[in-house]
Coordinates of C-alpha atoms in Angstrom, one line a residue:
Chain A
X1 CA 111.1 111.1 74.4
X2 CA 110.6 110.0 77.9
X3 CA 108.9 112.3 80.5
X4 CA 108.9 110.9 83.9
X5 CA 106.7 113.2 85.8
X6 CA 103.4 113.5 84.4
X7 CA 104.0 110.6 82.1
X8 CA 100.6 109.0 81.8
X9 CA 102.1 105.4 82.3
X10 CA 103.4 106.5 85.6
X11 CA 100.3 108.5 86.7
X12 CA 98.0 105.7 85.8
X13 CA 100.4 103.4 87.8
X14 CA 101.2 101.2 85.0
X15 CA 104.7 101.9 85.7
X16 CA 104.7 100.6 89.1
X17 CA 102.1 97.8 89.2
X18 CA 103.2 96.2 86.0
X19 CA 106.4 97.7 84.7
X20 CA 109.7 99.4 85.9
X21 CA 110.5 102.8 84.6
X22 CA 111.8 102.7 80.9
X23 CA 112.6 104.7 78.0
X24 CA 110.6 104.6 74.9
X25 CA 112.8 103.7 72.1
X26 CA 110.6 102.1 69.5
X27 CA 107.4 103.3 67.9
X28 CA 104.3 101.4 68.8
X29 CA 100.7 102.1 67.6
X30 CA 97.8 100.0 68.6
X31 CA 94.5 100.4 66.6
X32 CA 91.4 98.9 67.3
X33 CA 88.8 99.4 64.3
X34 CA 90.3 102.7 63.2
X35 CA 90.5 103.9 66.9
X36 CA 94.0 104.5 67.9
X37 CA 94.8 103.6 71.5
X38 CA 96.1 106.6 73.5
X39 CA 97.1 105.9 77.4
X40 CA 94.0 106.0 79.4
X41 CA 91.6 105.9 76.5
X42 CA 88.2 104.4 77.5
X43 CA 87.2 101.2 75.4
X44 CA 84.4 98.9 76.0
X45 CA 84.4 95.1 75.4
X46 CA 82.4 95.4 72.3
X47 CA 85.1 97.6 70.9
X48 CA 87.9 95.3 71.7
X49 CA 86.5 92.1 70.6
X50 CA 88.9 91.3 67.9
X51 CA 92.6 91.8 68.0
X52 CA 93.8 95.2 67.3
X53 CA 96.2 96.1 64.5
X54 CA 99.6 96.7 66.1
X55 CA 102.5 98.6 64.2
X56 CA 106.1 98.4 65.4
X57 CA 108.8 100.7 64.7
X58 CA 112.4 100.1 65.0
X59 CA 115.1 100.6 62.4
X60 CA 117.0 97.3 62.0
X61 CA 114.9 94.5 60.4
X62 CA 117.1 91.9 62.2
X63 CA 115.6 92.8 65.5
X64 CA 112.7 90.9 66.7
X65 CA 110.1 92.2 69.2
X66 CA 107.6 90.6 71.6
X67 CA 104.3 92.0 72.4
X68 CA 102.5 91.3 75.6
X69 CA 98.9 92.2 76.5
X70 CA 98.1 92.0 80.2
X71 CA 95.3 93.1 82.6
X72 CA 96.6 93.8 86.0
X73 CA 93.4 94.5 87.7
X74 CA 91.9 91.1 87.8
X75 CA 89.5 90.1 89.1
X76 CA 88.7 93.7 90.1
X77 CA 91.0 96.8 90.6
X78 CA 90.0 97.0 94.3
X79 CA 91.0 93.4 94.8
X80 CA 93.5 92.3 92.2
X81 CA 94.6 89.2 93.7
X82 CA 94.8 87.3 90.4
X83 CA 97.2 90.0 88.9
X84 CA 98.0 89.8 86.1
X85 CA 96.0 88.0 83.3
X86 CA 97.7 87.3 80.0
X87 CA 95.4 88.3 77.1
X88 CA 97.8 88.1 74.2
X89 CA 101.3 87.3 73.4
X90 CA 103.1 87.6 70.0
X91 CA 106.7 87.0 69.4
X92 CA 109.2 87.1 66.7
X93 CA 107.6 90.5 65.4
X94 CA 110.1 91.9 62.8
X95 CA 111.1 95.6 63.1
X96 CA 109.0 98.1 61.1
X97 CA 106.2 95.4 60.7
X98 CA 103.2 94.5 63.1
X99 CA 101.7 91.5 64.9
X100 CA 100.5 90.2 61.7
X101 CA 104.0 89.0 60.9
X102 CA 104.8 87.6 64.3
X103 CA 104.1 84.4 66.0
X104 CA 100.8 84.4 68.1
X105 CA 101.9 82.2 70.9
X106 CA 98.9 83.0 73.2
X107 CA 95.9 83.9 71.2
X108 CA 94.1 87.2 71.6
X109 CA 91.4 86.9 74.2
X110 CA 89.1 89.9 74.6
X111 CA 88.2 91.2 78.1
X112 CA 84.9 89.8 79.0
X113 CA 82.5 91.5 81.6
X114 CA 85.0 93.1 83.7
X115 CA 84.1 94.3 87.2
X116 CA 85.3 97.7 87.9
X117 CA 87.5 99.6 85.6
X118 CA 90.5 97.6 84.4
X119 CA 93.7 98.9 82.8
X120 CA 94.6 96.8 79.7
X121 CA 98.2 97.1 79.0
X122 CA 100.3 96.5 75.8
X123 CA 104.0 96.1 76.3
X124 CA 106.6 95.7 73.6
X125 CA 109.9 94.1 74.2
X126 CA 113.0 93.7 72.2
X127 CA 114.1 90.1 71.8
X128 CA 117.7 89.0 72.0
X129 CA 117.2 86.6 69.1
X130 CA 114.7 84.8 67.3
X131 CA 112.6 81.9 68.7
X132 CA 113.9 82.6 72.3
X133 CA 110.5 83.5 73.9
X134 CA 108.0 80.9 75.0
X135 CA 104.4 80.8 76.1
X136 CA 103.6 80.2 79.9
X137 CA 101.4 77.4 81.0
X138 CA 98.4 79.6 81.8
X139 CA 97.1 83.1 81.6
X140 CA 96.4 84.0 85.2
X141 CA 99.0 85.0 87.7
X142 CA 101.1 86.2 85.0
X143 CA 104.2 88.5 85.9
X144 CA 105.3 90.7 83.2
X145 CA 108.6 91.5 85.1
X146 CA 109.5 87.9 85.7
X147 CA 108.6 87.0 82.1
X148 CA 110.8 89.6 80.9
X149 CA 113.6 88.4 83.2
X150 CA 113.1 84.9 82.2
X151 CA 113.5 85.3 78.5
X152 CA 116.2 88.2 78.8
X153 CA 113.9 90.6 77.4
X154 CA 115.1 93.5 79.6
X155 CA 113.1 96.7 80.0
X156 CA 110.3 97.4 77.7
X157 CA 111.0 99.6 74.5
X158 CA 107.4 100.7 74.4
X159 CA 104.0 100.4 76.2
X160 CA 100.6 101.9 76.0
X161 CA 97.5 101.0 77.8
X162 CA 93.5 101.6 77.8
X163 CA 90.8 101.3 80.2
X164 CA 88.1 98.8 79.9
X165 CA 84.8 98.6 81.7
X166 CA 81.5 97.0 81.5
X167 CA 79.4 97.9 78.4
X168 CA 76.7 99.6 80.4
X169 CA 78.9 100.6 83.2
X170 CA 79.2 104.0 84.8
X171 CA 82.6 104.0 86.4
X172 CA 83.6 101.0 88.8
X173 CA 80.1 101.1 90.2
X174 CA 78.6 97.5 90.8
X175 CA 75.5 96.8 88.8
Chain B
X1 CA 91.4 117.4 136.3
X2 CA 91.6 115.9 132.8
X3 CA 90.6 117.9 129.7
X4 CA 89.0 115.9 127.1
X5 CA 91.8 116.5 124.5
X6 CA 94.3 115.0 126.9
X7 CA 91.9 112.2 127.6
X8 CA 91.7 111.3 123.8
X9 CA 95.4 111.6 123.6
X10 CA 95.9 109.0 126.3
X11 CA 93.4 106.9 124.6
X12 CA 95.4 106.9 121.3
X13 CA 98.8 106.3 123.0
X14 CA 97.3 103.5 124.9
X15 CA 95.9 101.9 121.8
X16 CA 98.9 102.4 119.6
X17 CA 101.1 100.6 122.4
X18 CA 98.6 97.7 122.9
X19 CA 97.8 97.1 119.4
X20 CA 101.6 96.9 118.6
X21 CA 102.0 94.1 121.0
X22 CA 98.8 92.4 119.9
X23 CA 99.2 89.5 117.4
X24 CA 95.6 89.4 116.1
X25 CA 95.2 92.9 114.5
X26 CA 95.3 92.8 110.7
X27 CA 97.1 96.3 110.2
X28 CA 98.3 98.2 113.1
X29 CA 96.8 101.5 111.5
X30 CA 93.4 100.0 111.0
X31 CA 93.2 98.4 114.4
X32 CA 94.4 101.4 116.2
X33 CA 92.1 103.9 114.3
X34 CA 89.1 101.5 114.5
X35 CA 89.6 101.1 118.3
X36 CA 90.4 104.7 118.8
X37 CA 87.0 105.6 117.2
X38 CA 85.3 103.1 119.3
X39 CA 87.3 104.3 122.3
X40 CA 86.1 107.8 121.7
X41 CA 82.5 106.5 121.7
X42 CA 83.2 104.7 125.0
X43 CA 85.0 107.4 126.5
X44 CA 82.2 109.9 126.0
X45 CA 80.0 107.5 127.9
X46 CA 82.4 106.7 130.6
X47 CA 83.5 110.4 131.1
X48 CA 79.9 111.4 132.2
X49 CA 79.9 108.4 134.5
X50 CA 83.2 109.5 135.9
X51 CA 81.9 112.9 136.9
X52 CA 78.9 111.4 138.4
X53 CA 81.1 109.2 140.4
X54 CA 83.2 112.3 141.6
X55 CA 80.0 113.7 143.1
X56 CA 79.5 110.4 144.9
X57 CA 82.9 111.0 146.6
X58 CA 84.8 107.7 146.0
X59 CA 88.0 109.5 146.7
X60 CA 90.1 106.9 148.2
X61 CA 90.0 105.1 144.8
X62 CA 90.9 108.2 143.0
X63 CA 94.1 108.5 145.3
X64 CA 95.0 105.0 144.2
X65 CA 94.4 106.0 140.7
X66 CA 96.8 108.9 140.9
X67 CA 99.8 106.6 141.9
X68 CA 99.4 104.6 138.7
X69 CA 98.0 107.6 136.8
X70 CA 100.5 110.2 136.9
X71 CA 103.3 108.2 135.0
X72 CA 100.8 107.7 132.2
X73 CA 100.2 111.4 132.1
X74 CA 103.7 112.5 132.0
X75 CA 105.3 109.9 129.9
X76 CA 102.4 108.7 128.0
X77 CA 104.3 105.3 128.1
X78 CA 102.9 102.6 130.3
X79 CA 105.6 101.5 132.8
X80 CA 104.4 97.9 133.0
X81 CA 105.8 97.3 136.5
X82 CA 103.5 100.3 138.0
X83 CA 100.7 99.3 135.8
X84 CA 100.6 95.5 136.8
X85 CA 100.9 96.7 140.4
X86 CA 98.0 99.0 139.8
X87 CA 96.0 96.3 138.1
X88 CA 96.9 93.7 140.7
X89 CA 95.4 96.0 143.5
X90 CA 91.7 95.3 142.8
X91 CA 92.6 91.7 142.6
X92 CA 94.1 91.6 146.0
X93 CA 91.1 93.6 147.5
X94 CA 88.3 91.5 146.1
X95 CA 89.7 88.0 145.3
X96 CA 86.9 85.5 146.0
X97 CA 84.3 87.3 144.1
X98 CA 86.6 88.3 141.3
X99 CA 84.9 86.7 138.2
X100 CA 81.4 88.1 139.0
X101 CA 82.8 91.7 139.7
X102 CA 84.8 91.8 136.5
X103 CA 81.8 90.6 134.6
X104 CA 79.8 93.4 136.3
X105 CA 82.4 95.7 135.2
X106 CA 82.0 94.4 131.6
X107 CA 78.4 94.8 131.8
X108 CA 78.8 98.4 133.0
X109 CA 81.1 99.1 130.1
X110 CA 78.9 97.8 127.3
X111 CA 75.6 98.0 128.7
X112 CA 73.4 101.1 129.5
X113 CA 75.3 103.8 131.7
X114 CA 74.7 102.5 135.2
X115 CA 76.2 103.9 138.4
X116 CA 79.7 102.2 138.0
X117 CA 81.4 100.5 140.9
X118 CA 84.3 102.2 142.1
X119 CA 86.8 99.8 140.3
X120 CA 85.4 100.9 137.0
X121 CA 85.4 104.3 137.8
X122 CA 89.0 104.1 138.6
X123 CA 89.6 102.4 135.2
X124 CA 87.8 105.0 133.4
X125 CA 89.6 107.8 135.1
X126 CA 93.1 106.2 134.5
X127 CA 93.2 105.7 131.1
X128 CA 89.9 105.7 129.1
X129 CA 89.0 102.7 127.1
X130 CA 92.5 101.0 126.4
X131 CA 93.3 100.3 129.9
X132 CA 89.8 99.2 130.8
X133 CA 90.0 96.3 128.3
X134 CA 93.3 95.2 129.5
X135 CA 92.2 95.5 133.0
X136 CA 89.3 93.1 132.3
X137 CA 91.6 90.7 130.3
X138 CA 93.8 90.7 133.5
X139 CA 91.0 90.2 135.9
X140 CA 89.4 87.4 133.7
X141 CA 92.5 85.7 133.0
X142 CA 93.8 86.0 136.5
X143 CA 96.5 88.6 135.8
X144 CA 98.3 87.0 133.1
X145 CA 101.3 89.3 132.6
X146 CA 101.5 88.9 128.7
X147 CA 97.7 89.6 128.2
X148 CA 97.9 92.7 126.3
X149 CA 96.3 91.3 123.4
X150 CA 93.8 94.0 123.1
X151 CA 91.8 93.0 119.9
X152 CA 91.7 89.3 121.0
X153 CA 90.2 90.1 124.4
X154 CA 88.0 92.7 122.7
X155 CA 86.6 90.1 120.4
X156 CA 86.0 87.6 123.3
X157 CA 84.0 90.2 125.2
X158 CA 81.9 91.2 122.1
X159 CA 80.9 87.6 121.4
X160 CA 80.3 86.9 125.1
X161 CA 77.9 90.1 125.7
X162 CA 76.2 89.8 122.2
X163 CA 77.5 93.2 121.1
X164 CA 79.1 91.6 118.0
X165 CA 77.3 94.0 115.6
X166 CA 79.2 97.0 117.4
X167 CA 82.6 95.7 116.6
X168 CA 82.0 94.5 113.1
X169 CA 80.0 97.6 112.0
X170 CA 82.8 99.8 112.9
X171 CA 85.3 97.4 111.2
X172 CA 83.1 97.1 108.1
X173 CA 82.6 100.7 107.9
X174 CA 86.4 101.3 108.3
X175 CA 87.2 98.7 105.6
X176 CA 84.6 100.3 103.3
X177 CA 86.2 103.8 103.8
X178 CA 89.6 102.5 103.1
X179 CA 88.3 100.9 99.9
X180 CA 86.5 103.9 98.9
X181 CA 89.7 106.0 99.4
X182 CA 91.7 103.7 97.3
X183 CA 88.9 103.7 94.6
X184 CA 88.9 107.5 94.7
X185 CA 92.6 107.7 94.3
X186 CA 92.6 105.5 91.3
X187 CA 89.7 107.3 89.7
X188 CA 91.8 110.5 90.2
X189 CA 95.0 108.8 88.8
X190 CA 92.9 107.7 85.8
X191 CA 91.5 111.1 84.9
X192 CA 94.9 112.6 85.4
X193 CA 96.7 110.1 83.3
X194 CA 94.3 110.7 80.4
X195 CA 94.5 114.3 80.7
X196 CA 98.4 114.2 80.6
X197 CA 98.1 112.1 77.6
X198 CA 96.0 114.3 75.7
X199 CA 98.0 117.4 76.5
X200 CA 101.2 115.3 75.2
X201 CA 99.2 114.5 72.1
X202 CA 98.3 118.1 71.4
X203 CA 101.7 119.3 71.9
X204 CA 102.9 116.6 69.6
X205 CA 100.2 117.2 67.0
X206 CA 100.8 120.9 67.0
X207 CA 104.6 120.7 66.3
X208 CA 103.9 118.2 63.5
X209 CA 101.3 120.5 62.1
X210 CA 103.6 123.3 62.2
X211 CA 106.3 121.1 60.5
X212 CA 104.0 120.0 57.8
X213 CA 102.6 123.4 57.1
X214 CA 106.2 124.8 56.6
X215 CA 106.8 122.0 54.3
X216 CA 103.8 122.5 52.3
X217 CA 104.7 126.1 51.9
X218 CA 108.2 125.2 50.8
X219 CA 106.8 122.8 48.2
X220 CA 104.3 125.3 47.0
X221 CA 107.0 127.9 46.4
X222 CA 109.3 125.4 44.7
X223 CA 106.4 124.3 42.3
X224 CA 105.7 127.9 41.6
X225 CA 109.3 128.7 40.8
X226 CA 109.3 125.7 38.6
X227 CA 106.5 126.8 36.7
X228 CA 108.1 130.1 35.9
X229 CA 111.3 128.1 34.8
X230 CA 109.2 126.0 32.6
X231 CA 107.7 129.1 30.8
X232 CA 110.9 130.6 30.0
X233 CA 112.4 127.3 28.9
X234 CA 109.6 126.4 26.5
X235 CA 111.8 126.5 23.4
X236 CA 115.0 125.5 24.8
X237 CA 115.6 122.3 22.7
X238 CA 115.4 122.4 19.1
X239 CA 116.7 119.8 16.7
X240 CA 119.7 120.8 14.8
X241 CA 118.5 120.1 11.2

């Protein structure tokens, strides 16, 4: 089901800053230590230290998926000149399985002492074939759209995001 | 007679025109709104001076003003040829002491409210702040026809006169305001997105809950009927010995 108006991904400007409008085709569930990520959920760095459990849907086991986790609000949401930062890249995830069965090309890096409130976006793409996606040379200045175009991933098939701020932070307020 | 509303309008139009032709402003919106806020401050000072000057009776300059002035009022678009002529007039009248007099104009503009010399009065009457700056540019740079670089000249004046804090304070305040506005917008978007997500989730969970309850009822009924069937069928199979 795709709701364009009021869709949290649109309202939160994930569609726009990071992604183009797309239709959810595949089930995606991201869970950090028993907490399921819902769009816009507030998580602190201590809660996302380790990689989450990711479950991928799909119906055909022959399909392989790529999961990308980026932060578009680096170094701070008011001045995101390093947009985006690649936190995690897992490829060749077979349908109906999860990231544990995929190929972790860029290992999971947890957000560290963010300034302001950052959106952490997880995006799922369907690959055209196995071993067709490769890691970039560095994490900064990553561009999800270009990445998808480069490896013929097309539009995303699923996405979710959460908000991450400093441990003792209150909103985006400095110190 | 100028009403203050009209006066401010002229300020705004002057600024939008000059800032569009300037090369050193960061964004036209911020430049025009910064300068317009500053312009309003300055125009308040100079309006008082203007009315003072009226009492002093410098009428012949006012007549000169009207020549260049009326087209401004009517069209709100500077006709450059007329404007240039108007600006050139003080130069022609006071050529030898030009630099000192223009600097005195600048002092009068930025310093404490003094009784202005007539050209300054003329300037303030004509256009408010925008044309004053432009005129100063012209007089200092000896009537360069392309000197409508408002923000560049303004920067020079500010540094020369040590009023740097005035300009940057306004600028900084303005930037801060924009940043705050964006931050507030992001905060609202964040809140709204999460609310929408929760509402979607509620709807989804409610339908699933309803579905599961129905399923449960059906299974319970099926199990109950099976029990009854079992009771009656207890002795169904006997060996044919």
